[in-house]
Amino acid sequence: MFGKIMVLLLILLFITGIVTSSEWPMAARRFLLVAAIPGLVLSLLYLLKITKITTRRTAPAESPFNAHNIQDTEGPSNGALLDIRELYVFLWILGFIALVWFLGVPMGSTLFAFLYLRLASGQSWLTTIIITLGVVAFVSGLLVQVFRLSLPPGLIQW
Amino acid sequence: MLEAIIQAFLVIFSPTNFGLLVLAVLGGLFLGAIPGLGGITGMTILLPFVFVLAPDSAIILLIGLLAVVTTSDTIPAVLFGVPGTSGAQATIMDGYPMSKNGEAGRALGAAYTSSMIGGLIGALALLFALPVLRPLVLSMGAPELFMVALFGLSMVGLLSGKTPLVGLMLGLFGVMISMIGQDPQTGAYKWTFGQAYLLDGLPLIPVILGVFAVPELIDVAVFRKAIAARGSVHDIGRDMIRGIKDALRHWFLVIRCSLIGVGTGIVPGLGSDVADWLAYGHVAQTIRDKEKLGKGDVRGVIGPESSSNAKVGGALIPTIAFGVPGSASMVVLLGALTMAGVVPGPEMVTRHLTLTVTMIWTLVIANIMGCLMLLLLGGYVARLCYVPTQILVPLILVVVFISALQGTVHFADLLVLFVFGIVGWSLRKANWPRAPLVLGVVLGPIVGRYLFISMQAYGLDWLTHPSVLVLGAALALIITYSVWYAFRNKNLVEMG
C-alpha cells in the first residue's frame, strides 16, 4: 500500500511538472520534458505492474546486517511501537528546528542536546551535563569562536 | 603524468592536508566500527567542508574517510558477529567463529593487512586506468557527454538492486528536482514560487543529508542499539602478528580477491556487499581444504576484506572519468565534486589531473594509515563498540544541522533537510533505493547543460552521431531491461 501511494505521488508530481512548465521558454522546458515524460511513463508502468500482481507479498530479502539483529537495550521490539518511536524522533527533529529558529544554533543545540539526553535517551544527570558541555565547547567554542563558521541568527538575539 | 604524481604527493603532504587526512582516517575508523553509521553518513556530514576548503583538501577529507570505513567495519563483525557496514557481511562467516575459537586477534590482524593491500591494489588500478581513459574521455564532445551522463542516470536502475524500474523513476524525479531555480541558460524561473531562496536551486548539502543521514539517525535512535556489553572485548592484541603473517602468506589470494573488488567497483550497482560475497565465493571455490571454511578459516576473512577495500579504487574509475558513480557513496562524492566546481569527465584527466592523482595518493596513504592505527590501537578501537548509540544521536544531529546550514547559511536549509529527511525515510520504508534520487539531483544540471550545448551547436543533427547512436542503443537496452525485469519478476510485488 505504501509503495502504491508513493508511485501515485510520483505520477502526480511528474504531471504537475509537465503542466506547470508550459510557461517556460522551450529551451528551458525541453530538458524537463526529456526527464518528466519518460518518468511519467515508467511510473505508470510500475503502477500497472504492482496493481496487477496478486501473488503473495514477499518480505524483503533478509540481510545479515539488519538493525533488528542488534541487541536492543530496551527489550524486544515490535512494529507498532517502532512506528511511534519514529514519529517521536521526527518530533524531536522538528523541536530542534524550532529551537534553532528561536534561539540560534549555539543555544538551540545546547538546549536540544540537554533535553534529548535527559528525556529521550534517559541518561544520568552527570552524563547529560558532561555531554551538553561538550556540545557547547564544540559549537560555541570550536565552530563559532575558532573557525568563525557562518550560522543564521535566531529570532531571539543573545 | 609524472609531474602530476609528484605534485599530488606534495599536495597531500602539506601540513593542512595531512592533518585533514589524519582526521578523516580517524573519523572513518570510528564510523566503520559503529554499525548503522558508515561511510555515507560520514561523507554527507563532511560535505559542507567542500565549500570552506580548497577542492583538493575537501577530496582528501572525503576519500580519506571513505577509504578506511571498510577496514574498521571488521571489528564488530569479528568480535560480535555484527558487520559495521554492509561490506563486512561475508567477513562474519569465518571472522566470528575465529573470535569464538579465541583467535579474534589473528582474524583482525589478517583483516587489517588484507584490507590495506586491497586498498593499495584499488589505488593502483585507478592509476593504471588513467592513461587508458584519457584519450577516450578527451575524444568526447557535448553530445557524447550528454549521452554518457544520461547513461549514468540510467545506471541508477542498476544501483537499485531488485527494483531497477523504481531506480529509473526516482532518478528522473531527481533530475526534475534539480531544475528548481533560475535556469542558467535562459534565465527562466522554474518553480521558485517567488522565493529568493530557491533562485539558485535547492542546496545539495541539506538534500543529501536529508536523504541519507536523517533516516539512518532515526534508525539508530529508534532501535536503541547497544553493539556489545561491557567487558566482552577480550585481549586481541597478542595474535595480530599471526594474522598479519597469514595475510602475507596468502598473498596470491589477497591479490585475486582485490582484483575481484576492483572489477566489482567499476560495474555500477554492485555494492560492497556484492564484492564481499563474490570474494568469499572465490575463496570457497579455489581452496582445496574446505573443511574449516565457515568454522573459523582465516582465508574466509582475508578474501572478503581484500575485496571490499579494493572496491573503492575501482568505483572511482567510472565516477571521475564519466560521472557514472558505482555506488551510493560515489554519488555523494560526485555531489562533492560538483559543489567544488569540478565536473567529472575530460577535465579530470586534463585540468584537474593533479586532483585525480591526489585521490589515488589519498587512497594509498589512508589505507596504510588506517591499517597501522588499527594494528597499534586495535584493543582501544574495539572498545568503540561500547559507546551507547543513544548518546551519539543528539551529537550527530547537531553536526547534521550545522552541516545542513552550510548549504546557504539560511534557516530554510533546515526545512529542506527536514523535508528530504521525510523523503529519505519514506523511500526506506517503501524499500525503494535512495541513491538514484540523489544521483538525479546531482547529475541533473550536468545533463541539462550538455543537452543545451548540443542543441545550440548541432540542432538535432547530433542525434545521428555514431557514438550517440551506440550510447542511445545501450540506454534503450537498459530501460527495456528495467521494464522487462519488473514485469517478469512475479515476486516483485509492491515493495513495503
Tab-separated table of C-alpha atoms in Angstrom, chain B residues 80-473:
chain	number	residue	atom	x	y	z
B	80	PHE	CA	30.290	-9.645	17.833
B	81	GLY	CA	29.038	-11.073	14.542
B	82	VAL	CA	27.527	-7.712	13.554
B	83	PRO	CA	29.031	-6.070	10.462
B	84	GLY	CA	29.986	-2.409	10.824
B	85	THR	CA	28.867	-1.814	7.239
B	86	SER	CA	27.322	-3.972	4.531
B	87	GLY	CA	30.851	-4.551	3.206
B	88	ALA	CA	31.730	-6.791	6.161
B	89	GLN	CA	28.884	-9.271	5.868
B	90	ALA	CA	30.916	-12.154	4.478
B	91	THR	CA	33.699	-11.485	6.983
B	92	ILE	CA	31.383	-12.730	9.715
B	93	MET	CA	31.294	-16.202	8.171
B	94	ASP	CA	34.771	-17.046	9.412
B	95	GLY	CA	35.724	-13.982	11.443
B	96	TYR	CA	33.134	-14.534	14.152
B	97	PRO	CA	33.858	-18.272	14.533
B	98	MET	CA	37.552	-17.393	14.796
B	99	SER	CA	36.680	-14.970	17.579
B	100	LYS	CA	34.697	-17.700	19.348
B	101	ASN	CA	37.691	-20.010	18.927
B	102	GLY	CA	39.835	-17.439	20.742
B	103	GLU	CA	41.505	-16.184	17.546
B	104	ALA	CA	39.962	-12.705	17.357
B	105	GLY	CA	43.375	-11.013	17.256
B	106	ARG	CA	44.541	-13.269	14.450
B	107	ALA	CA	41.360	-12.582	12.448
B	108	LEU	CA	41.658	-8.819	12.938
B	109	GLY	CA	45.389	-8.786	12.087
B	110	ALA	CA	44.695	-10.702	8.876
B	111	ALA	CA	41.705	-8.479	8.074
B	112	TYR	CA	43.581	-5.189	8.564
B	113	THR	CA	46.558	-6.337	6.499
B	114	SER	CA	44.484	-7.710	3.637
B	115	SER	CA	42.276	-4.592	3.720
B	116	MET	CA	45.355	-2.419	3.381
B	117	ILE	CA	46.779	-4.428	0.484
B	118	GLY	CA	43.337	-4.461	-1.160
B	119	GLY	CA	43.101	-0.692	-0.839
B	120	LEU	CA	46.547	-0.273	-2.376
B	121	ILE	CA	45.651	-2.514	-5.306
B	122	GLY	CA	42.455	-0.476	-5.821
B	123	ALA	CA	44.512	2.714	-5.926
B	124	LEU	CA	46.958	1.169	-8.392
B	125	ALA	CA	44.054	0.092	-10.615
B	126	LEU	CA	42.843	3.681	-10.679
B	127	LEU	CA	46.350	4.908	-11.528
B	128	PHE	CA	46.760	2.449	-14.399
B	129	ALA	CA	43.280	3.210	-15.707
B	130	LEU	CA	44.097	6.886	-16.218
B	131	PRO	CA	46.299	6.554	-19.344
B	132	VAL	CA	43.659	4.305	-20.912
B	133	LEU	CA	40.782	6.607	-20.039
B	134	ARG	CA	42.496	9.826	-21.023
B	135	PRO	CA	42.250	9.531	-24.868
B	136	LEU	CA	38.764	8.025	-24.574
B	137	VAL	CA	37.369	10.824	-22.459
B	138	LEU	CA	39.108	13.564	-24.449
B	139	SER	CA	37.571	12.340	-27.710
B	140	MET	CA	34.075	13.126	-26.447
B	141	GLY	CA	32.083	16.227	-27.370
B	142	ALA	CA	28.969	17.686	-25.736
B	143	PRO	CA	26.516	15.243	-27.424
B	144	GLU	CA	28.557	12.223	-26.343
B	145	LEU	CA	28.942	13.610	-22.840
B	146	PHE	CA	25.190	14.222	-22.721
B	147	MET	CA	24.563	10.619	-23.687
B	148	VAL	CA	27.139	9.346	-21.183
B	149	ALA	CA	25.505	11.450	-18.458
B	150	LEU	CA	22.112	10.030	-19.463
B	151	PHE	CA	23.682	6.590	-19.447
B	152	GLY	CA	24.929	7.331	-15.926
B	153	LEU	CA	21.432	8.290	-14.931
B	154	SER	CA	20.047	5.119	-16.416
B	155	MET	CA	22.579	3.158	-14.404
B	156	VAL	CA	20.687	4.262	-11.330
B	157	GLY	CA	18.443	1.386	-12.227
B	158	LEU	CA	21.337	-0.920	-11.567
B	159	LEU	CA	22.057	0.906	-8.328
B	160	SER	CA	18.621	-0.194	-7.286
B	161	GLY	CA	19.202	-3.914	-6.982
B	162	LYS	CA	15.881	-5.660	-7.309
B	163	THR	CA	13.946	-2.591	-8.402
B	164	PRO	CA	15.655	-1.126	-11.480
B	165	LEU	CA	12.403	0.425	-12.717
B	166	VAL	CA	11.897	2.269	-9.440
B	167	GLY	CA	15.511	3.427	-9.622
B	168	LEU	CA	14.912	4.926	-13.055
B	169	MET	CA	11.719	6.664	-11.897
B	170	LEU	CA	13.453	8.151	-8.896
B	171	GLY	CA	16.498	9.180	-10.944
B	172	LEU	CA	14.266	11.086	-13.363
B	173	PHE	CA	12.391	12.631	-10.449
B	174	GLY	CA	15.735	13.717	-9.010
B	175	VAL	CA	16.521	15.398	-12.340
B	176	MET	CA	13.204	17.251	-12.054
B	177	ILE	CA	14.099	18.421	-8.555
B	178	SER	CA	17.461	19.657	-9.853
B	179	MET	CA	15.597	22.011	-12.238
B	180	ILE	CA	14.234	24.127	-9.377
B	181	GLY	CA	15.683	27.645	-9.564
B	182	GLN	CA	16.668	30.117	-12.237
B	183	ASP	CA	17.596	28.410	-15.488
B	184	PRO	CA	21.319	29.096	-16.103
B	185	GLN	CA	20.872	29.113	-19.876
B	186	THR	CA	17.598	31.025	-20.443
B	187	GLY	CA	17.196	32.860	-17.144
B	188	ALA	CA	13.651	31.484	-16.720
B	189	TYR	CA	12.366	30.985	-13.168
B	190	LYS	CA	11.490	27.355	-12.595
B	191	TRP	CA	9.332	26.521	-9.581
B	192	THR	CA	10.836	29.282	-7.457
B	193	PHE	CA	7.410	30.350	-6.109
B	194	GLY	CA	8.701	33.898	-5.722
B	195	GLN	CA	11.230	32.782	-3.094
B	196	ALA	CA	14.706	34.288	-3.381
B	197	TYR	CA	15.992	31.211	-1.505
B	198	LEU	CA	15.097	28.984	-4.450
B	199	LEU	CA	16.684	31.117	-7.183
B	200	ASP	CA	19.953	29.162	-7.044
B	201	GLY	CA	18.116	25.875	-6.795
B	202	LEU	CA	17.877	23.551	-3.813
B	203	PRO	CA	21.206	23.390	-1.970
B	204	LEU	CA	22.766	19.953	-2.369
B	205	ILE	CA	24.016	19.576	1.217
B	206	PRO	CA	20.674	19.545	3.054
B	207	VAL	CA	19.184	17.413	0.274
B	208	ILE	CA	21.893	14.745	0.546
B	209	LEU	CA	21.958	14.893	4.356
B	210	GLY	CA	18.172	14.597	4.455
B	211	VAL	CA	18.004	11.612	2.139
B	212	PHE	CA	20.967	9.693	3.562
B	213	ALA	CA	21.798	10.811	7.105
B	214	VAL	CA	18.391	11.562	8.669
B	215	PRO	CA	16.852	8.098	8.049
B	216	GLU	CA	19.989	6.450	9.487
B	217	LEU	CA	19.804	8.624	12.582
B	218	ILE	CA	16.143	7.785	13.051
B	219	ASP	CA	17.042	4.145	12.718
B	220	VAL	CA	19.782	4.438	15.328
B	221	ALA	CA	17.520	6.444	17.660
B	222	VAL	CA	14.594	4.067	17.327
B	223	PHE	CA	16.357	0.765	17.726
B	224	ARG	CA	18.446	1.958	20.662
B	225	LYS	CA	21.326	-0.226	19.658
B	226	ALA	CA	23.913	-1.491	22.023
B	227	ILE	CA	26.511	-3.301	19.987
B	228	ALA	CA	28.227	-5.040	22.826
B	229	ALA	CA	28.057	-5.421	26.540
B	230	ARG	CA	30.969	-4.041	28.544
B	231	GLY	CA	33.771	-6.487	29.112
B	232	SER	CA	33.039	-8.562	26.027
B	233	VAL	CA	36.141	-7.399	24.171
B	234	HIS	CA	38.890	-9.799	25.099
B	235	ASP	CA	42.598	-9.325	24.676
B	236	ILE	CA	43.023	-9.119	20.953
B	237	GLY	CA	46.490	-7.644	20.664
B	238	ARG	CA	48.522	-10.810	21.054
B	239	ASP	CA	47.527	-12.730	17.935
B	240	MET	CA	47.595	-9.851	15.493
B	241	ILE	CA	51.130	-10.612	14.284
B	242	ARG	CA	49.988	-14.121	13.429
B	243	GLY	CA	47.130	-12.651	11.385
B	244	ILE	CA	49.499	-10.321	9.530
B	245	LYS	CA	51.691	-13.301	8.654
B	246	ASP	CA	48.599	-15.194	7.459
B	247	ALA	CA	47.658	-12.376	5.087
B	248	LEU	CA	51.187	-12.169	3.692
B	249	ARG	CA	51.415	-15.960	3.349
B	250	HIS	CA	48.208	-15.956	1.271
B	251	TRP	CA	49.397	-13.032	-0.892
B	252	PHE	CA	48.090	-14.522	-4.117
B	253	LEU	CA	44.609	-14.904	-2.645
B	254	VAL	CA	44.764	-11.287	-1.485
B	255	ILE	CA	45.662	-10.114	-4.998
B	256	ARG	CA	42.947	-12.206	-6.659
B	257	CYS	CA	40.242	-11.038	-4.274
B	258	SER	CA	41.425	-7.433	-4.578
B	259	LEU	CA	41.022	-7.663	-8.354
B	260	ILE	CA	37.513	-9.012	-7.809
B	261	GLY	CA	36.872	-5.933	-5.662
B	262	VAL	CA	38.237	-3.577	-8.346
B	263	GLY	CA	36.062	-5.223	-11.012
B	264	THR	CA	33.001	-5.062	-8.785
B	265	GLY	CA	33.684	-1.407	-8.075
B	266	ILE	CA	33.899	-0.494	-11.769
B	267	VAL	CA	30.481	-2.014	-12.506
B	268	PRO	CA	27.839	0.411	-11.229
B	269	GLY	CA	25.307	-1.041	-8.894
B	270	LEU	CA	27.410	-3.781	-7.364
B	271	GLY	CA	27.917	-2.667	-3.794
B	272	SER	CA	30.494	-3.579	-1.157
B	273	ASP	CA	28.342	-6.470	-0.021
B	274	VAL	CA	28.471	-7.988	-3.511
B	275	ALA	CA	32.268	-7.566	-3.657
B	276	ASP	CA	32.479	-9.142	-0.232
B	277	TRP	CA	30.391	-12.200	-1.091
B	278	LEU	CA	31.969	-12.650	-4.531
B	279	ALA	CA	35.379	-12.786	-2.892
B	280	TYR	CA	34.133	-15.219	-0.267
B	281	GLY	CA	32.674	-17.369	-3.043
B	282	HIS	CA	36.022	-17.261	-4.811
B	283	VAL	CA	37.766	-18.417	-1.636
B	284	ALA	CA	35.287	-21.269	-1.279
B	285	GLN	CA	35.780	-22.324	-4.889
B	286	THR	CA	39.556	-22.181	-5.017
B	287	ILE	CA	40.841	-23.572	-1.739
B	288	ARG	CA	41.496	-27.283	-1.510
B	289	ASP	CA	40.846	-27.979	2.160
B	290	LYS	CA	37.342	-26.664	2.678
B	291	GLU	CA	36.511	-28.416	5.953
B	292	LYS	CA	37.373	-25.455	8.131
B	293	LEU	CA	35.732	-22.810	5.931
B	294	GLY	CA	32.771	-21.258	7.737
B	295	LYS	CA	34.084	-22.535	11.048
B	296	GLY	CA	36.970	-20.118	11.500
B	297	ASP	CA	39.284	-20.269	8.471
B	298	VAL	CA	41.494	-17.197	8.190
B	299	ARG	CA	41.228	-17.317	4.385
B	300	GLY	CA	37.497	-16.646	4.761
B	301	VAL	CA	38.460	-13.341	6.364
B	302	ILE	CA	41.334	-12.425	4.053
B	303	GLY	CA	39.331	-12.790	0.808
B	304	PRO	CA	36.326	-10.539	1.601
B	305	GLU	CA	38.448	-7.929	3.376
B	306	SER	CA	40.855	-7.511	0.432
B	307	SER	CA	37.921	-7.191	-1.909
B	308	SER	CA	35.851	-4.605	-0.021
B	309	ASN	CA	38.739	-2.126	0.290
B	310	ALA	CA	39.877	-2.582	-3.326
B	311	LYS	CA	36.358	-1.738	-4.441
B	312	VAL	CA	36.760	1.944	-3.550
B	313	GLY	CA	39.536	2.429	-6.133
B	314	GLY	CA	37.526	0.546	-8.742
B	315	ALA	CA	34.381	2.589	-8.081
B	316	LEU	CA	36.323	5.830	-8.516
B	317	ILE	CA	37.213	4.934	-12.122
B	318	PRO	CA	33.777	5.430	-13.749
B	319	THR	CA	32.878	8.166	-11.273
B	320	ILE	CA	35.682	10.542	-12.144
B	321	ALA	CA	36.044	9.611	-15.790
B	322	PHE	CA	32.410	9.639	-16.858
B	323	GLY	CA	30.393	10.882	-13.887
B	324	VAL	CA	28.833	7.433	-13.585
B	325	PRO	CA	29.003	6.558	-9.895
B	326	GLY	CA	29.391	2.934	-8.959
B	327	SER	CA	27.786	3.132	-5.528
B	328	ALA	CA	25.796	5.357	-3.182
B	329	SER	CA	28.987	6.698	-1.572
B	330	MET	CA	30.261	7.620	-5.025
B	331	VAL	CA	27.009	9.539	-5.603
B	332	VAL	CA	27.868	11.638	-2.547
B	333	LEU	CA	31.436	12.091	-3.790
B	334	LEU	CA	30.094	13.152	-7.180
B	335	GLY	CA	27.938	15.725	-5.373
B	336	ALA	CA	31.012	16.976	-3.528
B	337	LEU	CA	32.982	17.292	-6.759
B	338	THR	CA	30.124	19.225	-8.351
B	339	MET	CA	29.890	21.562	-5.369
B	340	ALA	CA	33.626	22.188	-5.617
B	341	GLY	CA	33.129	23.194	-9.257
B	342	VAL	CA	34.850	20.075	-10.574
B	343	VAL	CA	32.910	18.375	-13.353
B	344	PRO	CA	33.706	14.682	-13.849
B	345	GLY	CA	34.803	13.857	-17.379
B	346	PRO	CA	37.551	15.257	-19.630
B	347	GLU	CA	38.667	17.880	-17.087
B	348	MET	CA	39.594	15.158	-14.607
B	349	VAL	CA	42.385	13.939	-16.893
B	350	THR	CA	43.491	17.391	-18.077
B	351	ARG	CA	42.889	20.462	-15.913
B	352	HIS	CA	42.217	18.510	-12.729
B	353	LEU	CA	44.722	15.692	-13.297
B	354	THR	CA	46.564	16.602	-10.108
B	355	LEU	CA	43.291	16.348	-8.188
B	356	THR	CA	42.645	12.924	-9.692
B	357	VAL	CA	46.122	11.730	-8.711
B	358	THR	CA	45.588	13.250	-5.253
B	359	MET	CA	42.646	10.869	-4.899
B	360	ILE	CA	44.970	7.961	-5.663
B	361	TRP	CA	47.563	9.101	-3.128
B	362	THR	CA	44.805	9.613	-0.571
B	363	LEU	CA	43.641	6.042	-1.080
B	364	VAL	CA	47.194	4.754	-0.671
B	365	ILE	CA	48.105	6.755	2.414
B	366	ALA	CA	44.710	6.434	4.113
B	367	ASN	CA	44.780	2.662	3.747
B	368	ILE	CA	48.282	2.380	5.186
B	369	MET	CA	47.478	4.841	7.969
B	370	GLY	CA	44.192	3.142	8.831
B	371	CYS	CA	45.806	-0.270	8.987
B	372	LEU	CA	48.691	0.929	11.170
B	373	MET	CA	46.345	2.750	13.535
B	374	LEU	CA	44.196	-0.337	13.950
B	375	LEU	CA	47.190	-2.599	14.465
B	376	LEU	CA	48.626	-0.296	17.097
B	377	LEU	CA	45.388	0.700	18.798
B	378	GLY	CA	43.344	-2.397	17.998
B	379	GLY	CA	42.144	-3.091	21.522
B	380	TYR	CA	41.197	0.516	22.194
B	381	VAL	CA	39.400	0.945	18.877
B	382	ALA	CA	37.409	-2.211	19.602
B	383	ARG	CA	36.071	-0.514	22.712
B	384	LEU	CA	34.222	1.912	20.431
B	385	CYS	CA	31.623	-0.817	20.297
B	386	TYR	CA	30.730	0.024	23.913
B	387	VAL	CA	29.602	3.550	23.013
B	388	PRO	CA	25.847	3.721	23.599
B	389	THR	CA	24.397	4.981	20.345
B	390	GLN	CA	21.681	6.887	22.215
B	391	ILE	CA	24.376	9.318	23.279
B	392	LEU	CA	25.564	9.693	19.700
B	393	VAL	CA	22.147	10.612	18.280
B	394	PRO	CA	21.907	14.201	19.609
B	395	LEU	CA	25.588	14.805	18.905
B	396	ILE	CA	25.359	13.656	15.296
B	397	LEU	CA	22.079	15.513	14.847
B	398	VAL	CA	23.746	18.738	15.968
B	399	VAL	CA	26.546	18.154	13.437
B	400	VAL	CA	24.000	17.295	10.723
B	401	PHE	CA	22.070	20.521	11.415
B	402	ILE	CA	25.195	22.667	11.326
B	403	SER	CA	26.325	20.895	8.151
B	404	ALA	CA	22.927	21.460	6.527
B	405	LEU	CA	23.085	25.150	7.396
B	406	GLN	CA	26.290	25.455	5.395
B	407	GLY	CA	24.155	24.944	2.255
B	408	THR	CA	23.245	28.637	2.023
B	409	VAL	CA	23.526	29.713	5.710
B	410	HIS	CA	19.771	30.289	5.674
B	411	PHE	CA	17.244	28.888	8.116
B	412	ALA	CA	15.347	27.377	5.164
B	413	ASP	CA	18.222	24.874	4.796
B	414	LEU	CA	16.847	23.133	7.878
B	415	LEU	CA	13.400	22.918	6.316
B	416	VAL	CA	14.939	21.385	3.180
B	417	LEU	CA	16.785	18.949	5.436
B	418	PHE	CA	13.556	18.001	7.206
B	419	VAL	CA	11.526	17.610	4.001
B	420	PHE	CA	14.188	15.456	2.384
B	421	GLY	CA	14.570	13.579	5.651
B	422	ILE	CA	10.919	12.584	5.285
B	423	VAL	CA	11.550	11.733	1.620
B	424	GLY	CA	14.546	9.546	2.545
B	425	TRP	CA	12.654	7.889	5.379
B	426	SER	CA	9.654	7.208	3.093
B	427	LEU	CA	11.903	5.674	0.456
B	428	ARG	CA	13.449	3.480	3.108
B	429	LYS	CA	10.051	2.452	4.423
B	430	ALA	CA	8.926	1.535	0.913
B	431	ASN	CA	12.182	-0.386	0.364
B	432	TRP	CA	12.963	1.960	-2.505
B	433	PRO	CA	16.583	2.927	-3.225
B	434	ARG	CA	17.693	6.390	-2.165
B	435	ALA	CA	20.869	6.763	-4.219
B	436	PRO	CA	19.100	7.182	-7.600
B	437	LEU	CA	17.132	10.199	-6.367
B	438	VAL	CA	20.291	11.935	-5.174
B	439	LEU	CA	22.147	10.950	-8.342
B	440	GLY	CA	19.361	12.589	-10.375
B	441	VAL	CA	19.689	15.799	-8.354
B	442	VAL	CA	23.482	15.781	-8.735
B	443	LEU	CA	23.646	14.842	-12.427
B	444	GLY	CA	20.612	16.911	-13.488
B	445	PRO	CA	22.431	20.214	-14.097
B	446	ILE	CA	25.269	18.447	-15.943
B	447	VAL	CA	22.862	16.601	-18.233
B	448	GLY	CA	20.888	19.810	-18.818
B	449	ARG	CA	23.999	21.780	-19.717
B	450	TYR	CA	25.243	19.191	-22.235
B	451	LEU	CA	21.789	18.988	-23.842
B	452	PHE	CA	21.661	22.756	-24.200
B	453	ILE	CA	25.158	22.925	-25.752
B	454	SER	CA	24.371	20.031	-28.102
B	455	MET	CA	21.171	21.671	-29.304
B	456	GLN	CA	22.834	25.069	-29.749
B	457	ALA	CA	25.826	23.669	-31.624
B	458	TYR	CA	24.252	20.944	-33.770
B	459	GLY	CA	20.474	21.382	-33.683
B	460	LEU	CA	19.035	17.897	-33.950
B	461	ASP	CA	21.930	16.608	-36.067
B	462	TRP	CA	23.817	15.395	-33.011
B	463	LEU	CA	21.266	12.634	-32.656
B	464	THR	CA	22.762	10.965	-35.737
B	465	HIS	CA	26.379	10.922	-34.484
B	466	PRO	CA	27.539	7.267	-34.490
B	467	SER	CA	28.734	7.362	-30.877
B	468	VAL	CA	25.444	8.939	-29.803
B	469	LEU	CA	23.542	6.181	-31.603
B	470	VAL	CA	25.599	3.492	-29.875
B	471	LEU	CA	25.110	5.056	-26.449
B	472	GLY	CA	21.425	5.604	-27.235
B	473	ALA	CA	21.045	1.927	-28.072
